[in-house]
PDB file of C-alpha atoms in Angstrom:
ATOM      1  CA  TYR A   1      -1.930  24.220  50.349  1.00 34.00           C
ATOM      2  CA  ALA A   2      -2.613  27.506  48.616  1.00 35.00           C
ATOM      3  CA  TRP A   3      -1.297  30.956  48.218  1.00 36.00           C
ATOM      4  CA  LEU A   4      -3.967  33.530  48.883  1.00 34.00           C
ATOM      5  CA  SER A   5      -3.080  37.173  48.267  1.00 36.00           C
ATOM      6  CA  GLY A   6       0.576  36.387  48.747  1.00 39.00           C
ATOM      7  CA  GLN A   7       0.037  34.610  52.055  1.00 38.00           C
ATOM      8  CA  ARG A   8       0.728  30.880  52.341  1.00 40.00           C
ATOM      9  CA  VAL A   9      -2.208  29.022  53.838  1.00 36.00           C
ATOM     10  CA  ALA A  10      -1.459  25.555  55.167  1.00 38.00           C
ATOM     11  CA  VAL A  11      -4.047  22.845  55.034  1.00 38.00           C
ATOM     12  CA  SER A  12      -3.498  19.436  56.567  1.00 36.00           C
ATOM     13  CA  PRO A  13      -2.262  17.019  53.877  1.00 38.00           C
ATOM     14  CA  HIS A  14      -4.547  14.368  55.363  1.00 37.00           C
ATOM     15  CA  ARG A  15      -7.407  16.338  53.929  1.00 38.00           C
ATOM     16  CA  PHE A  16      -6.216  15.342  50.465  1.00 42.00           C
ATOM     17  CA  VAL A  17      -4.353  12.106  50.911  1.00 43.00           C
ATOM     18  CA  SER A  18      -2.560  10.182  53.622  1.00 47.00           C
ATOM     19  CA  HIS A  19       1.199  10.698  53.474  1.00 47.00           C
ATOM     20  CA  GLU A  20       1.520   6.996  54.252  1.00 50.00           C
ATOM     21  CA  LEU A  21       0.459   6.267  50.662  1.00 50.00           C
ATOM     22  CA  LEU A  22       3.457   8.137  49.260  1.00 52.00           C
ATOM     23  CA  PRO A  23       7.056   7.036  48.768  1.00 54.00           C
ATOM     24  CA  PRO A  24       9.143   8.072  51.824  1.00 61.00           C
ATOM     25  CA  GLU A  25      11.045  10.851  50.015  1.00 59.00           C
ATOM     26  CA  PHE A  26       7.776  12.514  49.005  1.00 55.00           C
ATOM     27  CA  ALA A  27       6.061  11.951  52.327  1.00 58.00           C
ATOM     28  CA  ALA A  28       8.843  13.699  54.269  1.00 60.00           C
ATOM     29  CA  GLN A  29       8.754  16.765  52.016  1.00 58.00           C
ATOM     30  CA  LEU A  30       4.974  16.837  52.143  1.00 57.00           C
ATOM     31  CA  LEU A  31       4.903  16.833  55.931  1.00 60.00           C
ATOM     32  CA  ALA A  32       7.618  19.488  55.986  1.00 62.00           C
ATOM     33  CA  GLY A  33       5.482  21.686  53.805  1.00 60.00           C
ATOM     34  CA  ASN A  34       7.931  21.628  50.891  1.00 60.00           C
ATOM     35  CA  LEU A  35       5.504  20.096  48.435  1.00 59.00           C
ATOM     36  CA  LEU A  36       1.973  20.691  47.326  1.00 59.00           C
ATOM     37  CA  LEU A  37       0.063  17.483  46.710  1.00 59.00           C
ATOM     38  CA  ILE A  38      -3.142  17.582  44.687  1.00 57.00           C
ATOM     39  CA  PRO A  39      -5.112  14.393  44.069  1.00 58.00           C
ATOM     40  CA  LEU A  40      -6.707  14.112  40.650  1.00 54.00           C
ATOM     41  CA  HIS A  41     -10.182  12.595  40.565  1.00 55.00           C
ATOM     42  CA  VAL A  42     -12.699  12.623  37.741  1.00 50.00           C
ATOM     43  CA  THR A  43     -16.143  11.033  38.141  1.00 53.00           C
ATOM     44  CA  GLY A  44     -14.942   9.008  41.091  1.00 57.00           C
ATOM     45  CA  LYS A  45     -11.859   7.614  39.341  1.00 58.00           C
ATOM     46  CA  HIS A  46      -8.442   8.348  40.793  1.00 56.00           C
ATOM     47  CA  TYR A  47      -5.832   9.502  38.294  1.00 52.00           C
ATOM     48  CA  GLY A  48      -2.871  10.002  40.652  1.00 56.00           C
ATOM     49  CA  TYR A  49      -1.431  13.127  42.236  1.00 56.00           C
ATOM     50  CA  MET A  50       0.175  16.333  41.135  1.00 58.00           C
ATOM     51  CA  LEU A  51       3.197  17.366  43.188  1.00 57.00           C
ATOM     52  CA  LEU A  52       4.071  21.059  43.137  1.00 58.00           C
ATOM     53  CA  GLU A  53       6.952  22.835  44.792  1.00 56.00           C
ATOM     54  CA  PRO A  54       5.686  26.075  46.371  1.00 55.00           C
ATOM     55  CA  SER A  55       7.249  29.304  45.213  1.00 51.00           C
ATOM     56  CA  ARG A  56       6.711  32.593  47.033  1.00 42.00           C
ATOM     57  CA  ARG A  57       6.755  34.325  43.686  1.00 38.00           C
ATOM     58  CA  ALA A  58       3.736  32.346  42.532  1.00 37.00           C
ATOM     59  CA  THR A  59       0.138  32.662  43.475  1.00 36.00           C
ATOM     60  CA  ILE A  60      -1.715  29.355  43.418  1.00 37.00           C
ATOM     61  CA  PHE A  61      -5.395  29.107  44.090  1.00 37.00           C
ATOM     62  CA  TYR A  62      -6.095  25.523  44.960  1.00 40.00           C
ATOM     63  CA  GLU A  63      -9.738  25.496  43.955  1.00 43.00           C
ATOM     64  CA  GLY A  64      -9.022  27.137  40.623  1.00 47.00           C
ATOM     65  CA  LEU A  65      -6.060  24.893  39.931  1.00 49.00           C
ATOM     66  CA  ALA A  66      -7.903  21.747  40.846  1.00 50.00           C
ATOM     67  CA  SER A  67     -10.851  22.797  38.732  1.00 55.00           C
ATOM     68  CA  ALA A  68      -8.570  23.449  35.766  1.00 54.00           C
ATOM     69  CA  LEU A  69      -6.908  20.081  36.199  1.00 53.00           C
ATOM     70  CA  VAL A  70     -10.212  18.274  36.492  1.00 54.00           C
ATOM     71  CA  ASN A  71     -11.568  20.058  33.440  1.00 61.00           C
ATOM     72  CA  ALA A  72      -8.441  19.228  31.466  1.00 58.00           C
ATOM     73  CA  ILE A  73      -8.731  15.558  32.372  1.00 56.00           C
ATOM     74  CA  ARG A  74     -12.457  15.532  31.635  1.00 62.00           C
ATOM     75  CA  ASP A  75     -11.851  17.172  28.250  1.00 64.00           C
ATOM     76  CA  SER A  76      -9.152  14.600  27.539  1.00 60.00           C
ATOM     77  CA  LEU A  77     -11.511  11.776  28.460  1.00 62.00           C
ATOM     78  CA  GLN A  78     -14.290  13.237  26.314  1.00 69.00           C
ATOM     79  CA  LEU A  79     -11.886  13.599  23.389  1.00 66.00           C
ATOM     80  CA  GLU A  80     -10.700  10.026  23.871  1.00 66.00           C
ATOM     81  CA  HIS A  81     -14.320   8.839  24.013  1.00 69.00           C
ATOM     82  CA  MET A  82     -15.172  10.768  20.844  1.00 74.00           C
ATOM     83  CA  GLN A  83     -12.122   9.364  19.083  1.00 73.00           C
ATOM     84  CA  THR A  84     -13.107   5.847  20.163  1.00 75.00           C
ATOM     85  CA  GLN A  85     -16.649   6.381  18.921  1.00 72.00           C
ATOM     86  CA  THR A  86     -15.353   7.799  15.634  1.00 74.00           C
ATOM     87  CA  GLN A  87     -13.047   4.818  15.176  1.00 78.00           C
ATOM     88  CA  GLN A  88     -15.869   2.402  15.962  1.00 74.00           C
ATOM     89  CA  LEU A  89     -18.145   4.204  13.489  1.00 70.00           C
ATOM     90  CA  GLN A  90     -15.466   4.045  10.808  1.00 75.00           C
ATOM     91  CA  GLU A  91     -15.031   0.316  11.447  1.00 72.00           C
ATOM     92  CA  VAL A  92     -18.801  -0.232  11.204  1.00 66.00           C
ATOM     93  CA  ASN A  93     -19.003   1.792   7.982  1.00 66.00           C
ATOM     94  CA  SER A  94     -16.057  -0.139   6.557  1.00 66.00           C
ATOM     95  CA  SER A  95     -17.734  -3.431   7.450  1.00 66.00           C
ATOM     96  CA  LEU A  96     -21.031  -2.337   5.907  1.00 65.00           C
ATOM     97  CA  ALA A  97     -19.270  -1.181   2.736  1.00 67.00           C
ATOM     98  CA  LYS A  98     -17.519  -4.533   2.479  1.00 67.00           C
ATOM     99  CA  ILE A  99     -20.767  -6.439   3.007  1.00 74.00           C
ATOM    100  CA  ALA A 100     -22.467  -4.331   0.347  1.00 83.00           C
ATOM    101  CA  ARG A 101     -19.758  -4.959  -2.276  1.00 89.00           C
ATOM    102  CA  PHE A 102     -18.227  -8.352  -1.506  1.00 93.00           C
ATOM    103  CA  ASP A 103     -19.554 -11.878  -1.376  1.00 93.00           C
ATOM    104  CA  GLU A 104     -19.569 -13.057   2.232  1.00 90.00           C
ATOM    105  CA  LEU A 105     -18.683 -16.680   1.436  1.00 95.00           C
ATOM    106  CA  THR A 106     -15.845 -16.299  -1.069  1.00 96.00           C
ATOM    107  CA  GLY A 107     -14.682 -12.743  -0.421  1.00 94.00           C
ATOM    108  CA  LEU A 108     -15.009 -11.984  -4.135  1.00 96.00           C
ATOM    109  CA  PRO A 109     -16.742  -8.880  -5.485  1.00 95.00           C
ATOM    110  CA  ASN A 110     -20.495  -9.428  -5.556  1.00 95.00           C
ATOM    111  CA  ARG A 111     -22.952  -8.501  -8.310  1.00 94.00           C
ATOM    112  CA  VAL A 112     -23.053  -4.838  -7.254  1.00 92.00           C
ATOM    113  CA  PHE A 113     -19.281  -4.403  -7.229  1.00 95.00           C
ATOM    114  CA  PHE A 114     -19.015  -6.434 -10.439  1.00 97.00           C
ATOM    115  CA  ARG A 115     -21.210  -3.893 -12.222  1.00 96.00           C
ATOM    116  CA  GLU A 116     -19.033  -1.053 -10.944  1.00 95.00           C
ATOM    117  CA  LYS A 117     -15.874  -2.788 -12.144  1.00 97.00           C
ATOM    118  CA  LEU A 118     -17.425  -3.518 -15.529  1.00 97.00           C
ATOM    119  CA  GLU A 119     -18.460   0.114 -16.017  1.00 97.00           C
ATOM    120  CA  GLN A 120     -14.924   1.208 -15.103  1.00 97.00           C
ATOM    121  CA  ALA A 121     -13.542  -1.234 -17.673  1.00 97.00           C
ATOM    122  CA  PHE A 122     -15.846   0.265 -20.318  1.00 97.00           C
ATOM    123  CA  VAL A 123     -14.489   3.747 -19.610  1.00 97.00           C
ATOM    124  CA  GLN A 124     -10.913   2.527 -19.864  1.00 96.00           C
ATOM    125  CA  ALA A 125     -11.659   0.745 -23.141  1.00 96.00           C
ATOM    126  CA  GLN A 126     -13.149   3.926 -24.577  1.00 96.00           C
ATOM    127  CA  GLN A 127      -9.993   5.823 -23.645  1.00 96.00           C
ATOM    128  CA  THR A 128      -7.541   3.259 -25.016  1.00 95.00           C
ATOM    129  CA  GLY A 129      -9.545   2.011 -27.993  1.00 95.00           C
ATOM    130  CA  ASN A 130      -9.219  -1.566 -26.771  1.00 96.00           C
ATOM    131  CA  LYS A 131     -11.902  -4.021 -25.708  1.00 97.00           C
ATOM    132  CA  VAL A 132     -13.291  -5.652 -22.580  1.00 98.00           C
ATOM    133  CA  ALA A 133     -13.698  -9.423 -22.424  1.00 98.00           C
ATOM    134  CA  LEU A 134     -16.339 -10.865 -20.114  1.00 98.00           C
ATOM    135  CA  ILE A 135     -16.284 -14.557 -19.175  1.00 98.00           C
ATOM    136  CA  PHE A 136     -19.422 -16.039 -17.601  1.00 98.00           C
ATOM    137  CA  LEU A 137     -18.664 -19.287 -15.734  1.00 98.00           C
ATOM    138  CA  ASP A 138     -21.094 -21.801 -14.266  1.00 98.00           C
ATOM    139  CA  LEU A 139     -20.246 -25.074 -12.488  1.00 97.00           C
ATOM    140  CA  ASP A 140     -21.570 -28.200 -14.202  1.00 95.00           C
ATOM    141  CA  SER A 141     -22.092 -30.478 -11.206  1.00 85.00           C
ATOM    142  CA  PHE A 142     -22.795 -28.113  -8.336  1.00 92.00           C
ATOM    143  CA  LYS A 143     -26.320 -29.404  -7.706  1.00 90.00           C
ATOM    144  CA  TYR A 144     -25.010 -32.961  -7.389  1.00 89.00           C
ATOM    145  CA  VAL A 145     -22.490 -31.869  -4.734  1.00 90.00           C
ATOM    146  CA  ASN A 146     -25.170 -30.014  -2.794  1.00 89.00           C
ATOM    147  CA  ASP A 147     -27.644 -32.891  -2.986  1.00 88.00           C
ATOM    148  CA  SER A 148     -25.173 -35.631  -2.113  1.00 87.00           C
ATOM    149  CA  LEU A 149     -22.998 -33.936   0.508  1.00 91.00           C
ATOM    150  CA  GLY A 150     -25.030 -30.985   1.714  1.00 92.00           C
ATOM    151  CA  HIS A 151     -24.694 -27.222   1.558  1.00 92.00           C
ATOM    152  CA  SER A 152     -21.523 -27.128   3.664  1.00 93.00           C
ATOM    153  CA  ALA A 153     -19.718 -29.110   0.983  1.00 94.00           C
ATOM    154  CA  GLY A 154     -21.241 -26.844  -1.664  1.00 95.00           C
ATOM    155  CA  ASP A 155     -19.922 -23.779   0.153  1.00 95.00           C
ATOM    156  CA  GLN A 156     -16.513 -25.405   0.409  1.00 95.00           C
ATOM    157  CA  LEU A 157     -16.515 -26.077  -3.329  1.00 96.00           C
ATOM    158  CA  LEU A 158     -17.462 -22.484  -4.144  1.00 97.00           C
ATOM    159  CA  THR A 159     -14.628 -21.230  -1.949  1.00 97.00           C
ATOM    160  CA  LEU A 160     -12.137 -23.541  -3.672  1.00 96.00           C
ATOM    161  CA  VAL A 161     -13.314 -22.389  -7.104  1.00 97.00           C
ATOM    162  CA  ALA A 162     -12.948 -18.742  -6.092  1.00 97.00           C
ATOM    163  CA  GLN A 163      -9.390 -19.384  -4.902  1.00 97.00           C
ATOM    164  CA  ARG A 164      -8.475 -21.152  -8.135  1.00 96.00           C
ATOM    165  CA  LEU A 165      -9.854 -18.416 -10.345  1.00 97.00           C
ATOM    166  CA  LYS A 166      -8.057 -15.690  -8.394  1.00 97.00           C
ATOM    167  CA  LYS A 167      -4.752 -17.459  -8.998  1.00 97.00           C
ATOM    168  CA  LEU A 168      -5.360 -17.702 -12.768  1.00 97.00           C
ATOM    169  CA  ILE A 169      -6.348 -14.140 -13.644  1.00 97.00           C
ATOM    170  CA  ARG A 170      -4.111 -11.142 -14.318  1.00 96.00           C
ATOM    171  CA  SER A 171      -3.669  -8.465 -11.668  1.00 95.00           C
ATOM    172  CA  THR A 172      -5.815  -6.118 -13.779  1.00 96.00           C
ATOM    173  CA  ASP A 173      -8.663  -8.630 -14.134  1.00 97.00           C
ATOM    174  CA  THR A 174     -11.618  -9.006 -11.785  1.00 98.00           C
ATOM    175  CA  VAL A 175     -13.291 -12.257 -10.783  1.00 98.00           C
ATOM    176  CA  ALA A 176     -16.692 -11.925  -9.118  1.00 98.00           C
ATOM    177  CA  ARG A 177     -19.403 -14.204  -7.800  1.00 97.00           C
ATOM    178  CA  LEU A 178     -22.845 -13.204  -9.007  1.00 96.00           C
ATOM    179  CA  GLY A 179     -24.627 -15.754  -6.835  1.00 94.00           C
ATOM    180  CA  GLY A 180     -25.104 -19.508  -6.577  1.00 94.00           C
ATOM    181  CA  ASP A 181     -22.440 -21.196  -8.687  1.00 97.00           C
ATOM    182  CA  GLU A 182     -22.146 -18.352 -11.193  1.00 97.00           C
ATOM    183  CA  PHE A 183     -18.851 -16.482 -11.557  1.00 98.00           C
ATOM    184  CA  THR A 184     -17.691 -13.791 -13.949  1.00 98.00           C
ATOM    185  CA  ILE A 185     -14.264 -12.591 -15.019  1.00 98.00           C
ATOM    186  CA  ILE A 186     -13.676  -9.098 -16.390  1.00 98.00           C
ATOM    187  CA  MET A 187     -10.594  -8.768 -18.589  1.00 98.00           C
ATOM    188  CA  ARG A 188      -9.682  -5.121 -19.065  1.00 97.00           C
ATOM    189  CA  ASP A 189      -7.977  -3.501 -22.003  1.00 94.00           C
ATOM    190  CA  VAL A 190      -7.583  -6.491 -24.358  1.00 97.00           C
ATOM    191  CA  PRO A 191      -7.083  -6.061 -28.124  1.00 96.00           C
ATOM    192  CA  ASP A 192      -9.426  -8.924 -29.022  1.00 96.00           C
ATOM    193  CA  GLY A 193     -10.910 -12.150 -27.667  1.00 96.00           C
ATOM    194  CA  THR A 194      -7.683 -14.141 -27.837  1.00 97.00           C
ATOM    195  CA  ALA A 195      -6.690 -13.514 -24.217  1.00 96.00           C
ATOM    196  CA  ALA A 196     -10.159 -14.543 -23.003  1.00 97.00           C
ATOM    197  CA  VAL A 197     -10.057 -17.781 -25.006  1.00 98.00           C
ATOM    198  CA  ARG A 198      -6.605 -18.542 -23.661  1.00 97.00           C
ATOM    199  CA  LEU A 199      -7.773 -17.921 -20.077  1.00 98.00           C
ATOM    200  CA  ALA A 200     -10.849 -20.122 -20.612  1.00 98.00           C
ATOM    201  CA  GLN A 201      -8.566 -22.954 -21.735  1.00 98.00           C
ATOM    202  CA  VAL A 202      -6.370 -22.533 -18.661  1.00 98.00           C
ATOM    203  CA  ILE A 203      -9.475 -22.589 -16.430  1.00 98.00           C
ATOM    204  CA  LEU A 204     -10.668 -25.856 -17.984  1.00 97.00           C
ATOM    205  CA  GLN A 205      -7.247 -27.395 -17.371  1.00 97.00           C
ATOM    206  CA  SER A 206      -7.305 -26.288 -13.734  1.00 96.00           C
ATOM    207  CA  PHE A 207     -10.754 -27.824 -13.243  1.00 95.00           C
ATOM    208  CA  ALA A 208      -9.391 -31.173 -14.407  1.00 93.00           C
ATOM    209  CA  GLU A 209      -7.686 -31.389 -11.018  1.00 93.00           C
ATOM    210  CA  ALA A 210      -9.842 -33.275  -8.506  1.00 92.00           C
ATOM    211  CA  VAL A 211     -11.111 -31.661  -5.314  1.00 92.00           C
ATOM    212  CA  THR A 212     -11.666 -33.265  -1.914  1.00 92.00           C
ATOM    213  CA  LEU A 213     -14.961 -32.472  -0.180  1.00 92.00           C
ATOM    214  CA  MET A 214     -15.993 -34.065   3.100  1.00 88.00           C
ATOM    215  CA  GLY A 215     -13.334 -36.732   2.632  1.00 88.00           C
ATOM    216  CA  ARG A 216     -14.541 -37.638  -0.846  1.00 89.00           C
ATOM    217  CA  THR A 217     -12.857 -36.907  -4.176  1.00 90.00           C
ATOM    218  CA  PHE A 218     -14.777 -35.137  -6.931  1.00 88.00           C
ATOM    219  CA  HIS A 219     -14.017 -34.037 -10.461  1.00 90.00           C
ATOM    220  CA  VAL A 220     -15.881 -30.804 -11.066  1.00 93.00           C
ATOM    221  CA  SER A 221     -16.135 -29.170 -14.471  1.00 96.00           C
ATOM    222  CA  CYS A 222     -17.466 -25.836 -15.663  1.00 97.00           C
ATOM    223  CA  SER A 223     -18.997 -24.226 -18.721  1.00 98.00           C
ATOM    224  CA  MET A 224     -18.137 -20.717 -19.883  1.00 98.00           C
ATOM    225  CA  GLY A 225     -19.430 -18.085 -22.256  1.00 98.00           C
ATOM    226  CA  ILE A 226     -17.364 -15.189 -23.605  1.00 98.00           C
ATOM    227  CA  ALA A 227     -18.600 -11.790 -24.774  1.00 98.00           C
ATOM    228  CA  LEU A 228     -16.631  -8.758 -25.986  1.00 98.00           C
ATOM    229  CA  TYR A 229     -17.301  -5.069 -25.458  1.00 98.00           C
ATOM    230  CA  PRO A 230     -18.332  -3.243 -27.571  1.00 97.00           C
ATOM    231  CA  GLU A 231     -19.134  -5.801 -30.290  1.00 96.00           C
ATOM    232  CA  ASP A 232     -21.412  -8.007 -28.169  1.00 97.00           C
ATOM    233  CA  GLY A 233     -22.941  -5.281 -26.067  1.00 96.00           C
ATOM    234  CA  GLN A 234     -22.353  -1.620 -25.304  1.00 94.00           C
ATOM    235  CA  ASN A 235     -23.666  -1.711 -21.756  1.00 96.00           C
ATOM    236  CA  ALA A 236     -23.291  -4.039 -18.793  1.00 96.00           C
ATOM    237  CA  GLU A 237     -26.749  -5.613 -19.027  1.00 96.00           C
ATOM    238  CA  ILE A 238     -26.513  -6.591 -22.678  1.00 97.00           C
ATOM    239  CA  LEU A 239     -22.911  -7.785 -22.465  1.00 98.00           C
ATOM    240  CA  LEU A 240     -23.709  -9.944 -19.419  1.00 97.00           C
ATOM    241  CA  LYS A 241     -26.772 -11.363 -21.178  1.00 97.00           C
ATOM    242  CA  HIS A 242     -24.730 -12.384 -24.229  1.00 98.00           C
ATOM    243  CA  ALA A 243     -22.010 -13.971 -22.093  1.00 98.00           C
ATOM    244  CA  ASP A 244     -24.703 -15.865 -20.176  1.00 97.00           C
ATOM    245  CA  THR A 245     -26.282 -17.058 -23.440  1.00 98.00           C
ATOM    246  CA  ALA A 246     -22.901 -18.249 -24.696  1.00 98.00           C
ATOM    247  CA  MET A 247     -22.382 -20.158 -21.450  1.00 98.00           C
ATOM    248  CA  TYR A 248     -25.691 -22.011 -21.849  1.00 97.00           C
ATOM    249  CA  GLN A 249     -24.731 -22.874 -25.426  1.00 97.00           C
ATOM    250  CA  ALA A 250     -21.547 -24.439 -24.008  1.00 97.00           C
ATOM    251  CA  LYS A 251     -23.629 -26.478 -21.571  1.00 96.00           C
ATOM    252  CA  ALA A 252     -25.936 -27.582 -24.339  1.00 96.00           C
ATOM    253  CA  GLY A 253     -22.902 -28.624 -26.367  1.00 96.00           C
ATOM    254  CA  GLY A 254     -21.797 -31.126 -23.707  1.00 95.00           C
ATOM    255  CA  LYS A 255     -20.515 -29.013 -20.780  1.00 96.00           C
ATOM    256  CA  ASN A 256     -16.887 -28.654 -19.689  1.00 97.00           C
ATOM    257  CA  ARG A 257     -16.224 -26.207 -22.522  1.00 97.00           C
ATOM    258  CA  TYR A 258     -16.517 -22.551 -23.552  1.00 96.00           C
TER     259      TYR A 258
END
């Protein structure tokens, strides 16, 4: 139906849609000419119908109205598609950022993110006048686990160690996995090395608890080295090197110590 220059022009409703497809109350009004029924299709997909009650005070051009409706729906679909694409892109970027900064196995910060956290801790220490303690931790019997039970058991052990360390640190500390069986702990804003020594002792006590891997019980120990910023190094590379050296001295001294 349309109003053209003030004159009502009737077009068979069957041209648009069969009245048999409508609820009875709408079908009767449609056949009586009391309703305008406009099907909404975009790219072959049916989106329903628009029912309009004719008014002699209105001028409705069917082609123009239908075109406007179709364009509105198409614009809505394009906007929805763009929003979906944007959301998917954001999810991909978020995933890539996580992969770039976190260890895939343990979920801990990786070496890259560790360096960022350490640099941030340096800045905070410079502002507060306090220090940064860095603990370098290496498992003592990781190779034996890998060789005797396989890499799956080794991965399981690394995951268990990561979980234990996360439970032991303060909310302001950062535990990271540098690779292999090497972990680091950044302790921000400490007055001296006392807090790091105390944490190292707690870690050794926690490692005294046996772990079960592939149905077998193991006692796994670790060796740790501690370095303080700025006394032991005024940049990340030097501080990490000194903590690593201290860790190897602990291993040479009999392992299972700091």
